[in-house]
N, CA, C and O atoms as a Maestro MAE file, in Angstrom:
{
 s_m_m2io_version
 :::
 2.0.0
}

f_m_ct {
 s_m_title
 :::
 protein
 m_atom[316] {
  # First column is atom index #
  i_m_mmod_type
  r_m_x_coord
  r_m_y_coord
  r_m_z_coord
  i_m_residue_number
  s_m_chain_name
  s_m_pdb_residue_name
  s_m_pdb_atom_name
  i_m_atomic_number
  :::
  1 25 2.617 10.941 -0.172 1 A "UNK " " N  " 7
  2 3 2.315 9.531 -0.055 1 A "UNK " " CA " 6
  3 2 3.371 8.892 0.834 1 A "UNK " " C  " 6
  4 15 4.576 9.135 0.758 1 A "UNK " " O  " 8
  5 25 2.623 7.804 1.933 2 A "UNK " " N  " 7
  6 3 4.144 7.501 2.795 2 A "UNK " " CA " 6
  7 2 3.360 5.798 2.188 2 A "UNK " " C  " 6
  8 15 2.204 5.600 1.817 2 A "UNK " " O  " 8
  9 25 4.484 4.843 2.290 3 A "UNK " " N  " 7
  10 3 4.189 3.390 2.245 3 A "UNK " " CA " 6
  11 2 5.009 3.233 3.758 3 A "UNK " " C  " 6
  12 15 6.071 3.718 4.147 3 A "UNK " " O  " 8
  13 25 4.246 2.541 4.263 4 A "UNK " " N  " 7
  14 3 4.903 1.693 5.550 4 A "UNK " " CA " 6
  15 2 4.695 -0.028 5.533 4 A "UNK " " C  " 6
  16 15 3.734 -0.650 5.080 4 A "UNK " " O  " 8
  17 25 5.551 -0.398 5.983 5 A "UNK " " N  " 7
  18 3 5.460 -2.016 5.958 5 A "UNK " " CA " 6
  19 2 5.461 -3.157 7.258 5 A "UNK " " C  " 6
  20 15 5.900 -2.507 8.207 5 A "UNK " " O  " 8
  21 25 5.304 -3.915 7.515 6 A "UNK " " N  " 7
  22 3 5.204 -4.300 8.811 6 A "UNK " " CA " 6
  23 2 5.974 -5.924 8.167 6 A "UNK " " C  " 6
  24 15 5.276 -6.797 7.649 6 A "UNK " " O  " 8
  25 25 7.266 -6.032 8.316 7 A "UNK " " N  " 7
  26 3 7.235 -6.989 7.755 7 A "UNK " " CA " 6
  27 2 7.028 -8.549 8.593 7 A "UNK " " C  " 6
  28 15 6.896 -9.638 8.034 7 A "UNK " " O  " 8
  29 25 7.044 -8.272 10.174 8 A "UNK " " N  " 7
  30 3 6.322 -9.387 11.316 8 A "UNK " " CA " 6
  31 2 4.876 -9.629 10.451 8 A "UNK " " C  " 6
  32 15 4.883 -10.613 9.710 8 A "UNK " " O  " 8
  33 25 4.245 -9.212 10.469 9 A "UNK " " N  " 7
  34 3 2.654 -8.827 10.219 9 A "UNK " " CA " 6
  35 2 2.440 -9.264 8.695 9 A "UNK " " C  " 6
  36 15 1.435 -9.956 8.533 9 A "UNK " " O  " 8
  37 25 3.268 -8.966 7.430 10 A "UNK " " N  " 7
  38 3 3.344 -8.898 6.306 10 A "UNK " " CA " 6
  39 2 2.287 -8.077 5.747 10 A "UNK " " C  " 6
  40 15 1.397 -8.387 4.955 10 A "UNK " " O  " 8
  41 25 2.591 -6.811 6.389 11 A "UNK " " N  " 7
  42 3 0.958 -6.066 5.923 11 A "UNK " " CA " 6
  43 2 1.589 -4.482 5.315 11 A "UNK " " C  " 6
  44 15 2.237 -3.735 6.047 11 A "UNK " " O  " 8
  45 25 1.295 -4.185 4.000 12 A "UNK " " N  " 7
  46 3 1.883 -2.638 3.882 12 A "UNK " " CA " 6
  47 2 0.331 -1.634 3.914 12 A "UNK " " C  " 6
  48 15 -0.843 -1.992 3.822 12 A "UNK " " O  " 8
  49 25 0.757 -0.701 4.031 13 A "UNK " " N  " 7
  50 3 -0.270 0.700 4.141 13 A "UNK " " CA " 6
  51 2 0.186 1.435 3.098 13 A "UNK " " C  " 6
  52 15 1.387 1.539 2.852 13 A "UNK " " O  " 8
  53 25 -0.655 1.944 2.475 14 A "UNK " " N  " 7
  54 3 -0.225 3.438 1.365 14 A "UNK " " CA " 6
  55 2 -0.963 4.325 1.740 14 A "UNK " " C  " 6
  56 15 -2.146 4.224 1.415 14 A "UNK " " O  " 8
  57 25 -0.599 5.316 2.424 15 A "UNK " " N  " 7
  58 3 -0.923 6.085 2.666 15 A "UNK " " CA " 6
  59 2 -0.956 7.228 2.035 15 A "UNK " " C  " 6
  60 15 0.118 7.826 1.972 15 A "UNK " " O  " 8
  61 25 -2.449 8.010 1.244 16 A "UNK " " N  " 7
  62 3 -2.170 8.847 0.215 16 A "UNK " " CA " 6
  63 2 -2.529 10.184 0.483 16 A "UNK " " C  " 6
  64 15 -2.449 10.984 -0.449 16 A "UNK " " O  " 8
  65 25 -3.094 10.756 2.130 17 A "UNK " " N  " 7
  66 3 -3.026 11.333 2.659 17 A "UNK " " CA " 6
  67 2 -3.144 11.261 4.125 17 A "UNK " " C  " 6
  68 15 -3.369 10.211 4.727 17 A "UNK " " O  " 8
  69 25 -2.961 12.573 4.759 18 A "UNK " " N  " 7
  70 3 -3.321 12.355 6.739 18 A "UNK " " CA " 6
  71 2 -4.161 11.829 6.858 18 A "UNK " " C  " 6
  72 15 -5.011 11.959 5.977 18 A "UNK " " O  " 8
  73 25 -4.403 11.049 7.841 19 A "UNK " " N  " 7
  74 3 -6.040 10.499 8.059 19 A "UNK " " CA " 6
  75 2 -6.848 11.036 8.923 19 A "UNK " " C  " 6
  76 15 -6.662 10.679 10.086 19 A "UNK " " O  " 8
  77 25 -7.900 11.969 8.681 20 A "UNK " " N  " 7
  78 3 -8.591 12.946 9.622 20 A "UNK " " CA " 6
  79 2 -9.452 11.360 10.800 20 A "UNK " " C  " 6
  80 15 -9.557 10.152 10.585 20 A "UNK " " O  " 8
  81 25 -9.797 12.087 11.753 21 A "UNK " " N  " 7
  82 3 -10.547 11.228 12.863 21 A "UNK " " CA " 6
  83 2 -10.918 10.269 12.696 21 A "UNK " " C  " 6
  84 15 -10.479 9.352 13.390 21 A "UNK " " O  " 8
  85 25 -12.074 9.970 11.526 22 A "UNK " " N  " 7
  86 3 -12.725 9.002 11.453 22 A "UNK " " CA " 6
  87 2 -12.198 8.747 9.964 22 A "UNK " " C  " 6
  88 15 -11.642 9.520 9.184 22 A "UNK " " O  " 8
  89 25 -12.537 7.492 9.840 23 A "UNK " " N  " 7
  90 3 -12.476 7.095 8.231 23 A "UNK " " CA " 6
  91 2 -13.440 5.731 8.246 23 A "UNK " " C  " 6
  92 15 -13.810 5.145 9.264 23 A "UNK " " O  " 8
  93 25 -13.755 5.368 6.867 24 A "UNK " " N  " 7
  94 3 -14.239 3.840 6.806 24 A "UNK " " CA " 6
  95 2 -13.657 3.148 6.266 24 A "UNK " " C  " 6
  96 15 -13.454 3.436 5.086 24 A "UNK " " O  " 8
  97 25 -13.149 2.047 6.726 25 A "UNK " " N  " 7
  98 3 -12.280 0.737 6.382 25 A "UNK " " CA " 6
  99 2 -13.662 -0.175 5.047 25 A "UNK " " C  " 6
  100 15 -14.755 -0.469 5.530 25 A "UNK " " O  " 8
  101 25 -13.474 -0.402 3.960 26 A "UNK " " N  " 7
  102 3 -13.862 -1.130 3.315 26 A "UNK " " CA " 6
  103 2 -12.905 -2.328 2.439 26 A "UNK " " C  " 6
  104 15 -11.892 -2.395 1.744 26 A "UNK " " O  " 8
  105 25 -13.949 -3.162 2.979 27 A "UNK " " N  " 7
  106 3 -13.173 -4.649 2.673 27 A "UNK " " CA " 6
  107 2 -13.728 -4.735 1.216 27 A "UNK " " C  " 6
  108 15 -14.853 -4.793 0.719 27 A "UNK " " O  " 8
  109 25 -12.025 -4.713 0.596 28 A "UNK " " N  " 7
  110 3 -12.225 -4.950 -1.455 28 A "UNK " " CA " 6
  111 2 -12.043 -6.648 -1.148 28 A "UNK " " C  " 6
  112 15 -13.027 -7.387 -1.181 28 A "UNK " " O  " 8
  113 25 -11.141 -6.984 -0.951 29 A "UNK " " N  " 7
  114 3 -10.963 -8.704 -0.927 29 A "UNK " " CA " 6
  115 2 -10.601 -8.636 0.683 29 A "UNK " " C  " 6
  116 15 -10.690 -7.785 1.569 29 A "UNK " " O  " 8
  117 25 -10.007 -10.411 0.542 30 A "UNK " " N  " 7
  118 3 -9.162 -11.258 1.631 30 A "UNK " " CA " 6
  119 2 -7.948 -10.369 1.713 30 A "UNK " " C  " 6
  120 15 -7.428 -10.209 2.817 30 A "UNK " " O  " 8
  121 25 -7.539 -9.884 0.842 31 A "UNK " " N  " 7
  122 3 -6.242 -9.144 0.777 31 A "UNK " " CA " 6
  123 2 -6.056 -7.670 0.509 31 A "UNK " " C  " 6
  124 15 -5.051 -7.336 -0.119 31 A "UNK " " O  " 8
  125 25 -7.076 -6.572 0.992 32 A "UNK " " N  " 7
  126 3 -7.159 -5.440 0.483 32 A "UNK " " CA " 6
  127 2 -8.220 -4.595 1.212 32 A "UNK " " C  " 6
  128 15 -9.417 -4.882 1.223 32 A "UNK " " O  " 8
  129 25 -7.809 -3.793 1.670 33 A "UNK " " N  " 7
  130 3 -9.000 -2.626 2.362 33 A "UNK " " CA " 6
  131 2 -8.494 -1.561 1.909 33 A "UNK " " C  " 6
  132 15 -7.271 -1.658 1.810 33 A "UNK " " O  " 8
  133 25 -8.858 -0.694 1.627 34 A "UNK " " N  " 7
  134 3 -9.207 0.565 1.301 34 A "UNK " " CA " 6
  135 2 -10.065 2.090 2.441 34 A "UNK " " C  " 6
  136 15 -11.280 2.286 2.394 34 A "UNK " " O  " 8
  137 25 -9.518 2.584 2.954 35 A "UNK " " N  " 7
  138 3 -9.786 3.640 3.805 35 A "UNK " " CA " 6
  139 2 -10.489 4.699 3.558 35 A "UNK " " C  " 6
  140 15 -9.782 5.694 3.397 35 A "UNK " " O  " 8
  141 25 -11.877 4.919 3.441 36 A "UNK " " N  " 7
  142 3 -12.478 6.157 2.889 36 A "UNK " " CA " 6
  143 2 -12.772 7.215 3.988 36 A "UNK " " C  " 6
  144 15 -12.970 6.927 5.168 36 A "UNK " " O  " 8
  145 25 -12.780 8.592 3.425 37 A "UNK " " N  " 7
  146 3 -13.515 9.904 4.389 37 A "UNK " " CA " 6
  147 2 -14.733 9.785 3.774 37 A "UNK " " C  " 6
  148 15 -15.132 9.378 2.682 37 A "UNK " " O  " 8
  149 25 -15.404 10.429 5.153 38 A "UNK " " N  " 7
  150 3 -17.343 10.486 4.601 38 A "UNK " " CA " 6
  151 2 -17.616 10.892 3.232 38 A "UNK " " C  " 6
  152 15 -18.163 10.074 2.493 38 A "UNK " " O  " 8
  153 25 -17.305 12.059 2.787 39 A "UNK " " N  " 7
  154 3 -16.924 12.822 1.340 39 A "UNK " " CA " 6
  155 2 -16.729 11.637 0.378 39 A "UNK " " C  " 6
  156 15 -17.027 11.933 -0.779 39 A "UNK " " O  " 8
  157 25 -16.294 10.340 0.558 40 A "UNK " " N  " 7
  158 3 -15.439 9.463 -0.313 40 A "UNK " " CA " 6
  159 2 -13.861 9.434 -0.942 40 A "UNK " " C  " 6
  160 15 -13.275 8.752 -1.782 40 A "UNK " " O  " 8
  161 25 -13.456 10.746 0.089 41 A "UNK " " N  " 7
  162 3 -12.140 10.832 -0.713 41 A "UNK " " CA " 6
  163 2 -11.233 9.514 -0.022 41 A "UNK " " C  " 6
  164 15 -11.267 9.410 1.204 41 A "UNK " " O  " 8
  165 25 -10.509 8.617 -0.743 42 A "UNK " " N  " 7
  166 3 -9.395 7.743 -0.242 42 A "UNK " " CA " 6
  167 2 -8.248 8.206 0.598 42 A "UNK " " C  " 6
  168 15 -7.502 8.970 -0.014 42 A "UNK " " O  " 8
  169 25 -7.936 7.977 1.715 43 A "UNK " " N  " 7
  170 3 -6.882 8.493 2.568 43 A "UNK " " CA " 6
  171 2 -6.034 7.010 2.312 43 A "UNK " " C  " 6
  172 15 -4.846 7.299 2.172 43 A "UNK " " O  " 8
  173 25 -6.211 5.769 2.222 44 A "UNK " " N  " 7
  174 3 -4.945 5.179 2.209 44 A "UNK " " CA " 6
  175 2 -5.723 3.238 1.939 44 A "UNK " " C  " 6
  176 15 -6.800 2.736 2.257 44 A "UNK " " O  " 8
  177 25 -4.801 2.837 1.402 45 A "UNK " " N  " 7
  178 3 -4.791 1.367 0.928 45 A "UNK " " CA " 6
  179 2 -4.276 0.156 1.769 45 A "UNK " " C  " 6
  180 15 -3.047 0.129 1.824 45 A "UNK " " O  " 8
  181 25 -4.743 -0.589 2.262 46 A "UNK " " N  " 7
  182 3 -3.775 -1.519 3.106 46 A "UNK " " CA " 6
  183 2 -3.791 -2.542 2.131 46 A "UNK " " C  " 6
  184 15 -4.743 -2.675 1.362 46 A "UNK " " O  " 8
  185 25 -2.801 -3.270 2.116 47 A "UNK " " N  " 7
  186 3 -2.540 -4.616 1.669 47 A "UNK " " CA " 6
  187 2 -1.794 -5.692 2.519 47 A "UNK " " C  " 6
  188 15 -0.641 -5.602 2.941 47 A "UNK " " O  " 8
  189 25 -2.896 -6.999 2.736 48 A "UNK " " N  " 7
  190 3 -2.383 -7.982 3.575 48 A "UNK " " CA " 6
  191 2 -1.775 -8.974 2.717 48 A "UNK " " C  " 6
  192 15 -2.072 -8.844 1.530 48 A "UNK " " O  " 8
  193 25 -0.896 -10.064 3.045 49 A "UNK " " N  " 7
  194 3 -0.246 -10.592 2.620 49 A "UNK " " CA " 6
  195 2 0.710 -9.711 1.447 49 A "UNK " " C  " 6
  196 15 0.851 -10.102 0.289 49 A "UNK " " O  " 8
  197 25 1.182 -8.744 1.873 50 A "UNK " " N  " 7
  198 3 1.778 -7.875 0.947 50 A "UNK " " CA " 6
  199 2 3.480 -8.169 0.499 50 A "UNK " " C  " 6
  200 15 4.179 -7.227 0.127 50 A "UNK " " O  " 8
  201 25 3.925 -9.330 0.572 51 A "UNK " " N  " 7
  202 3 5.266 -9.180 -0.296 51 A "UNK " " CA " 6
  203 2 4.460 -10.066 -1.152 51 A "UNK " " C  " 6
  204 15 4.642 -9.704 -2.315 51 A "UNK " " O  " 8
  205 25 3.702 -11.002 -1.102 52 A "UNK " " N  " 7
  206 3 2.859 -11.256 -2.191 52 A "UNK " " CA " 6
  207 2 2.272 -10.491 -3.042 52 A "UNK " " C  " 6
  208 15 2.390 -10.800 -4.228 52 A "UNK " " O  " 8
  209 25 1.720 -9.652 -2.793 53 A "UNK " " N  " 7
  210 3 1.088 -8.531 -3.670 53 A "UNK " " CA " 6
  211 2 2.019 -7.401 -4.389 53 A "UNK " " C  " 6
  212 15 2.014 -6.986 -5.548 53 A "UNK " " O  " 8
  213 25 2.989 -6.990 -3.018 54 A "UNK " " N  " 7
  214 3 3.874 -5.648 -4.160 54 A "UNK " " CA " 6
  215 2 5.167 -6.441 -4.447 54 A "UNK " " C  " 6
  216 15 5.898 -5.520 -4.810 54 A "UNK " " O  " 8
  217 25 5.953 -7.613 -4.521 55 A "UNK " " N  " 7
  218 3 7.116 -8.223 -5.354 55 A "UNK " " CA " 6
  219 2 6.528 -9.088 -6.287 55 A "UNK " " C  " 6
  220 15 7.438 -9.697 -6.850 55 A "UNK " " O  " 8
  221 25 5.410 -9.433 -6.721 56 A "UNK " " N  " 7
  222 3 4.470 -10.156 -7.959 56 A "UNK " " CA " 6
  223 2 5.449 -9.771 -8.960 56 A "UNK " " C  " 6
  224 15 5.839 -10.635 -9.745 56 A "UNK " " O  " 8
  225 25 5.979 -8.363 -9.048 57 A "UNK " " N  " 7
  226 3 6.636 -7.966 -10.766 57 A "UNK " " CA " 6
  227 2 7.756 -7.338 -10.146 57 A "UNK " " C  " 6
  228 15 7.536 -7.075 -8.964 57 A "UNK " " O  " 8
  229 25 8.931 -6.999 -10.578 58 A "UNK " " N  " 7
  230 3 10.371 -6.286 -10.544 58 A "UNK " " CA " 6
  231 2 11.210 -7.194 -9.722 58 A "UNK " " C  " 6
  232 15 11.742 -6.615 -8.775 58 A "UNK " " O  " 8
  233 25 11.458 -8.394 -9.822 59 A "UNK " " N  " 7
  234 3 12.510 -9.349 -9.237 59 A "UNK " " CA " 6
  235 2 12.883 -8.837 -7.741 59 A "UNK " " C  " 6
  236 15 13.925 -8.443 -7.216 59 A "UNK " " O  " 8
  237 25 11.534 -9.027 -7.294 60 A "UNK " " N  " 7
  238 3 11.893 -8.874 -5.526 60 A "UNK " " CA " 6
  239 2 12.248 -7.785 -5.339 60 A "UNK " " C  " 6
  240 15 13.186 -7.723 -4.544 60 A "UNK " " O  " 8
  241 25 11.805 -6.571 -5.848 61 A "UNK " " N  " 7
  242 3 12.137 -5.168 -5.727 61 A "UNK " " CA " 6
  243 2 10.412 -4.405 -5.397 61 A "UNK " " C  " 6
  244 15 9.605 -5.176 -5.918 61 A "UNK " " O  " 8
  245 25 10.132 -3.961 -5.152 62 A "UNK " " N  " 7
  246 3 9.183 -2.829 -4.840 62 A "UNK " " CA " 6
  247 2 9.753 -1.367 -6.054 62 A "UNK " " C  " 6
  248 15 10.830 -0.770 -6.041 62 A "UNK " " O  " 8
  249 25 8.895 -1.225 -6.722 63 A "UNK " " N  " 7
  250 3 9.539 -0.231 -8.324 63 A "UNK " " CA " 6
  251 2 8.868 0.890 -8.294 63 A "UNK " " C  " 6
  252 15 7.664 0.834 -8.040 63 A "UNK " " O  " 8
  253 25 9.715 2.576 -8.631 64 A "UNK " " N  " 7
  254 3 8.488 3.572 -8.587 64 A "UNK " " CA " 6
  255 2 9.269 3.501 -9.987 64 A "UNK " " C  " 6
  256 15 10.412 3.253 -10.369 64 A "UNK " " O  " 8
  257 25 8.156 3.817 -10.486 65 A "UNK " " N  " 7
  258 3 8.960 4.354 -12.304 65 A "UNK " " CA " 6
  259 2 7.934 5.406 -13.083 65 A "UNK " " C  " 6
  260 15 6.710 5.291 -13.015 65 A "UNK " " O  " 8
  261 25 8.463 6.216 -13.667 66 A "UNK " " N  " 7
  262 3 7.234 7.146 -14.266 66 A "UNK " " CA " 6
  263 2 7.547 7.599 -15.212 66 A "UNK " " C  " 6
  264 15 8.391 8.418 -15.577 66 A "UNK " " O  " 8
  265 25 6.391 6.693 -15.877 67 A "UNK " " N  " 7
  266 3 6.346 6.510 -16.902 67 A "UNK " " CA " 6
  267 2 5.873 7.099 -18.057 67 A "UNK " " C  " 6
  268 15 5.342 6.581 -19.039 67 A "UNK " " O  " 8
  269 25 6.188 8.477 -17.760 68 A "UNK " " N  " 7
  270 3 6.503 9.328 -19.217 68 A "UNK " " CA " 6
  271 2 8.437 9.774 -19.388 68 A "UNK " " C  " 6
  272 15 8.869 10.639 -20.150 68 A "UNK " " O  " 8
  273 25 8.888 9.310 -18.893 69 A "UNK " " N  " 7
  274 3 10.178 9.637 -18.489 69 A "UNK " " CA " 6
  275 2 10.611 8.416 -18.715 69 A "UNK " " C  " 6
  276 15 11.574 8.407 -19.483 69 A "UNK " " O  " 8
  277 25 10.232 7.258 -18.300 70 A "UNK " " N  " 7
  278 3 10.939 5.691 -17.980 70 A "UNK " " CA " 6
  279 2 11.898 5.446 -16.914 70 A "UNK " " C  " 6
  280 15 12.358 4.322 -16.715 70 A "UNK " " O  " 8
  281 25 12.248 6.581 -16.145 71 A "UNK " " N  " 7
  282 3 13.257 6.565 -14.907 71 A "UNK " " CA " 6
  283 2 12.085 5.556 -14.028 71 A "UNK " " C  " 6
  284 15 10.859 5.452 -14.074 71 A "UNK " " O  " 8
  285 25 13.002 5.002 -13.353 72 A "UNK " " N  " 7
  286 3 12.818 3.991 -12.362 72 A "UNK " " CA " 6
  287 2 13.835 3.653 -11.373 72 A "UNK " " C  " 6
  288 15 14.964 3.227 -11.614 72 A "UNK " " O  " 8
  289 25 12.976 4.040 -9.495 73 A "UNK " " N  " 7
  290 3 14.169 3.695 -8.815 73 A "UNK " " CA " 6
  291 2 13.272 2.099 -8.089 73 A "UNK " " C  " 6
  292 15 12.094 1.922 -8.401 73 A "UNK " " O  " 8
  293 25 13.965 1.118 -7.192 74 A "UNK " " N  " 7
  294 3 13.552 0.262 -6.791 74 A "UNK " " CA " 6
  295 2 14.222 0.377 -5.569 74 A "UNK " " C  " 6
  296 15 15.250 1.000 -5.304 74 A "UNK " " O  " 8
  297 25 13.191 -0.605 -4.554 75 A "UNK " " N  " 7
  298 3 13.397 -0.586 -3.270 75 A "UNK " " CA " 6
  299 2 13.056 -2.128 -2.600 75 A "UNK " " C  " 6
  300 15 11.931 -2.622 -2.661 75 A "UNK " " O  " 8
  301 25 14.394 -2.895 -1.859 76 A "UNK " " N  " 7
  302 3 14.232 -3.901 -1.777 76 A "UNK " " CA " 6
  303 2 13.627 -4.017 0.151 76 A "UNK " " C  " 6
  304 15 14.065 -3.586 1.217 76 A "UNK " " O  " 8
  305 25 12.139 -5.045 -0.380 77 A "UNK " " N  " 7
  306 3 11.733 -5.359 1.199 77 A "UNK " " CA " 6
  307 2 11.847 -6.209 1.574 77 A "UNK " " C  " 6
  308 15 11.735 -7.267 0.955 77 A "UNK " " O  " 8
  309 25 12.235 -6.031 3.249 78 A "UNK " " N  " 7
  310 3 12.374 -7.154 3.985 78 A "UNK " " CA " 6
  311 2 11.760 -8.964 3.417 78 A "UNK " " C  " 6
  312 15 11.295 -9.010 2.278 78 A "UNK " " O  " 8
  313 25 11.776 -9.484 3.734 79 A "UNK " " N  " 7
  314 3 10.897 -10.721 3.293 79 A "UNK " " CA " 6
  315 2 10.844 -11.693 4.605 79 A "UNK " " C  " 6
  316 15 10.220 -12.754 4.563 79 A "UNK " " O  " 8
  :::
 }
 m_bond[315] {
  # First column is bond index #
  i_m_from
  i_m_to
  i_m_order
  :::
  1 1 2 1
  2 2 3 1
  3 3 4 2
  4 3 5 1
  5 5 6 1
  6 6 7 1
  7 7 8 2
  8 7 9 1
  9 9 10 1
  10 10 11 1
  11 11 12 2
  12 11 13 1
  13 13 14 1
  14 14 15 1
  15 15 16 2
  16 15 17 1
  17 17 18 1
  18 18 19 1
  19 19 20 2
  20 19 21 1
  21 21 22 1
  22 22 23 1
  23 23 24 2
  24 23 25 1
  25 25 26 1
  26 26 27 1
  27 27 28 2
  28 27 29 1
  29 29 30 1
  30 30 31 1
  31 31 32 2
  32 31 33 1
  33 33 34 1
  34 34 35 1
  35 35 36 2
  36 35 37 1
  37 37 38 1
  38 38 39 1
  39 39 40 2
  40 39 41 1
  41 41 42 1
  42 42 43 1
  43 43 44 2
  44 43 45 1
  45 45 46 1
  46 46 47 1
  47 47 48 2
  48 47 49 1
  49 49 50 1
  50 50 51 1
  51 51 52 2
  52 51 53 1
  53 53 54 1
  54 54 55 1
  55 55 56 2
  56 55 57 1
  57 57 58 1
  58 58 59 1
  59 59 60 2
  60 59 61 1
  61 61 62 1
  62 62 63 1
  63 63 64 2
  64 63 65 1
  65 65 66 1
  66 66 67 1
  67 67 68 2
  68 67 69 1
  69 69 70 1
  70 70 71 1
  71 71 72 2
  72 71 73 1
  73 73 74 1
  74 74 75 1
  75 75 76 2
  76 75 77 1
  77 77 78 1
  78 78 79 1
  79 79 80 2
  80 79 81 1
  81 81 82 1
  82 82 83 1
  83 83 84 2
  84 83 85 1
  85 85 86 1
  86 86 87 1
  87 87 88 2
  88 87 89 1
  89 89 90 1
  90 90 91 1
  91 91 92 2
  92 91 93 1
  93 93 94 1
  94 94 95 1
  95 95 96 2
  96 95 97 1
  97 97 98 1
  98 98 99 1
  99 99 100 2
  100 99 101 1
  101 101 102 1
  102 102 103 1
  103 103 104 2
  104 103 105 1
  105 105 106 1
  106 106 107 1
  107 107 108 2
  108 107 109 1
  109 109 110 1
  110 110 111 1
  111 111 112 2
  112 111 113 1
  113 113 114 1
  114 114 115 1
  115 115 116 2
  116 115 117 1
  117 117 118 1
  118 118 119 1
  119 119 120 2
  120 119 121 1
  121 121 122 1
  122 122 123 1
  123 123 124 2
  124 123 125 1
  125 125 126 1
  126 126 127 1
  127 127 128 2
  128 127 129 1
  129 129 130 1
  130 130 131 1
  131 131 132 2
  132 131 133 1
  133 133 134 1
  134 134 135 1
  135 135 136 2
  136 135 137 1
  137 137 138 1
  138 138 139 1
  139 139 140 2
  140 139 141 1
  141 141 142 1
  142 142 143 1
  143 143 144 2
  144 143 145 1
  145 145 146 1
  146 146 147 1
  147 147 148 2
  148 147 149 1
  149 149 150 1
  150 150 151 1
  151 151 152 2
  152 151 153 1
  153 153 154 1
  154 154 155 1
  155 155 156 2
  156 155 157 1
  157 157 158 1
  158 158 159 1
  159 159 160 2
  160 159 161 1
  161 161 162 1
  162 162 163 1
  163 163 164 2
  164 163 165 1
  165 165 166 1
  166 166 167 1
  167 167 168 2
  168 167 169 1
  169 169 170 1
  170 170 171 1
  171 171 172 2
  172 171 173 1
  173 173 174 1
  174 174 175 1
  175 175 176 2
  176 175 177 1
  177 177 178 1
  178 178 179 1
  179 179 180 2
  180 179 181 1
  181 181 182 1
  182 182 183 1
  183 183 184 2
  184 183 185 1
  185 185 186 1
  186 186 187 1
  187 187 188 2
  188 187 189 1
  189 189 190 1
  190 190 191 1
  191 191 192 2
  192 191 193 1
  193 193 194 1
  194 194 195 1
  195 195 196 2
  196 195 197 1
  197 197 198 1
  198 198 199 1
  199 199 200 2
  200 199 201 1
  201 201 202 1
  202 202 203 1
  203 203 204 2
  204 203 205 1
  205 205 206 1
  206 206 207 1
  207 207 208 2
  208 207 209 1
  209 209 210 1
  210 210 211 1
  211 211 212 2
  212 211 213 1
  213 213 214 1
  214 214 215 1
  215 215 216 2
  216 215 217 1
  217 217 218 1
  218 218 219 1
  219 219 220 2
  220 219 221 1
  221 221 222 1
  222 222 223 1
  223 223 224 2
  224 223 225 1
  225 225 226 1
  226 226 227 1
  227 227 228 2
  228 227 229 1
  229 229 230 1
  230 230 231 1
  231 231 232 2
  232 231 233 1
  233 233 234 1
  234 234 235 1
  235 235 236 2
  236 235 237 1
  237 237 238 1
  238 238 239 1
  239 239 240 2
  240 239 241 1
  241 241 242 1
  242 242 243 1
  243 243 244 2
  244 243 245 1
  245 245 246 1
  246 246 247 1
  247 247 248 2
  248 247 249 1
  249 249 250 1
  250 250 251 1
  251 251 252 2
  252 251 253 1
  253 253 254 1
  254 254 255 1
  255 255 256 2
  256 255 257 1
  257 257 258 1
  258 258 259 1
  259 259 260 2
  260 259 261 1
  261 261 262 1
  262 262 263 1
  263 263 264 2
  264 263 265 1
  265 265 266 1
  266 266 267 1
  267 267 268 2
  268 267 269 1
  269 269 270 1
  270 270 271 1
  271 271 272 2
  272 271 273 1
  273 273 274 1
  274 274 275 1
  275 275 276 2
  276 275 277 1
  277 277 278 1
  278 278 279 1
  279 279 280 2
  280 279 281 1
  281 281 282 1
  282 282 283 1
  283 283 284 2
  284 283 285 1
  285 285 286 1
  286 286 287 1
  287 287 288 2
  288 287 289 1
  289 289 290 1
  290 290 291 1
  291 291 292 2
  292 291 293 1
  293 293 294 1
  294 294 295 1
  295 295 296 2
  296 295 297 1
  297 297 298 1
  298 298 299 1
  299 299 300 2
  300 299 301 1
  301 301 302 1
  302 302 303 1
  303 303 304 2
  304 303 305 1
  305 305 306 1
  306 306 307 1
  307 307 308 2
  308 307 309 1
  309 309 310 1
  310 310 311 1
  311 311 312 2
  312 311 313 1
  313 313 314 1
  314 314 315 1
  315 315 316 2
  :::
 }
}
């Protein structure tokens, strides 16, 4: 998984695999597309207006935590 961020743009990508040639961009909201292969498998998530969307929770941090463990590291983004 790579996350990239554009913070000019305020737009992040999650990228949850390579993205073969083609894909289809489907619009979930104003703030959210989603990238499918023909198959339907998800290659990656965009989110617009995204320090809105991923600092909503962890005090202006971006948080991976996993949560059978409770370890948690955080990562602070541009703004």
């Amino acid at each position: 998984m790579k996350i990239q961020f554009d913070s000019r743009q305020n737009i992040a990508y999650i990228g949850l695999r390579e993205k073969p040639a083609q894909v289809q961009t489907i619009k979930i909201s104003d703030e959210l597309n989603v990238d499918l292969a023909p198959d339907g498998t998800i290659y990656g998530i965009e989110l617009l207006n995204a320090n809105e969307q991923l600092l909503s929770l962890g005090n202006g941090q971006l948080v991976f935590e996993d949560q059978s463990t409770g370890n948690a590291v955080g990562l602070m983004l541009p703004r």
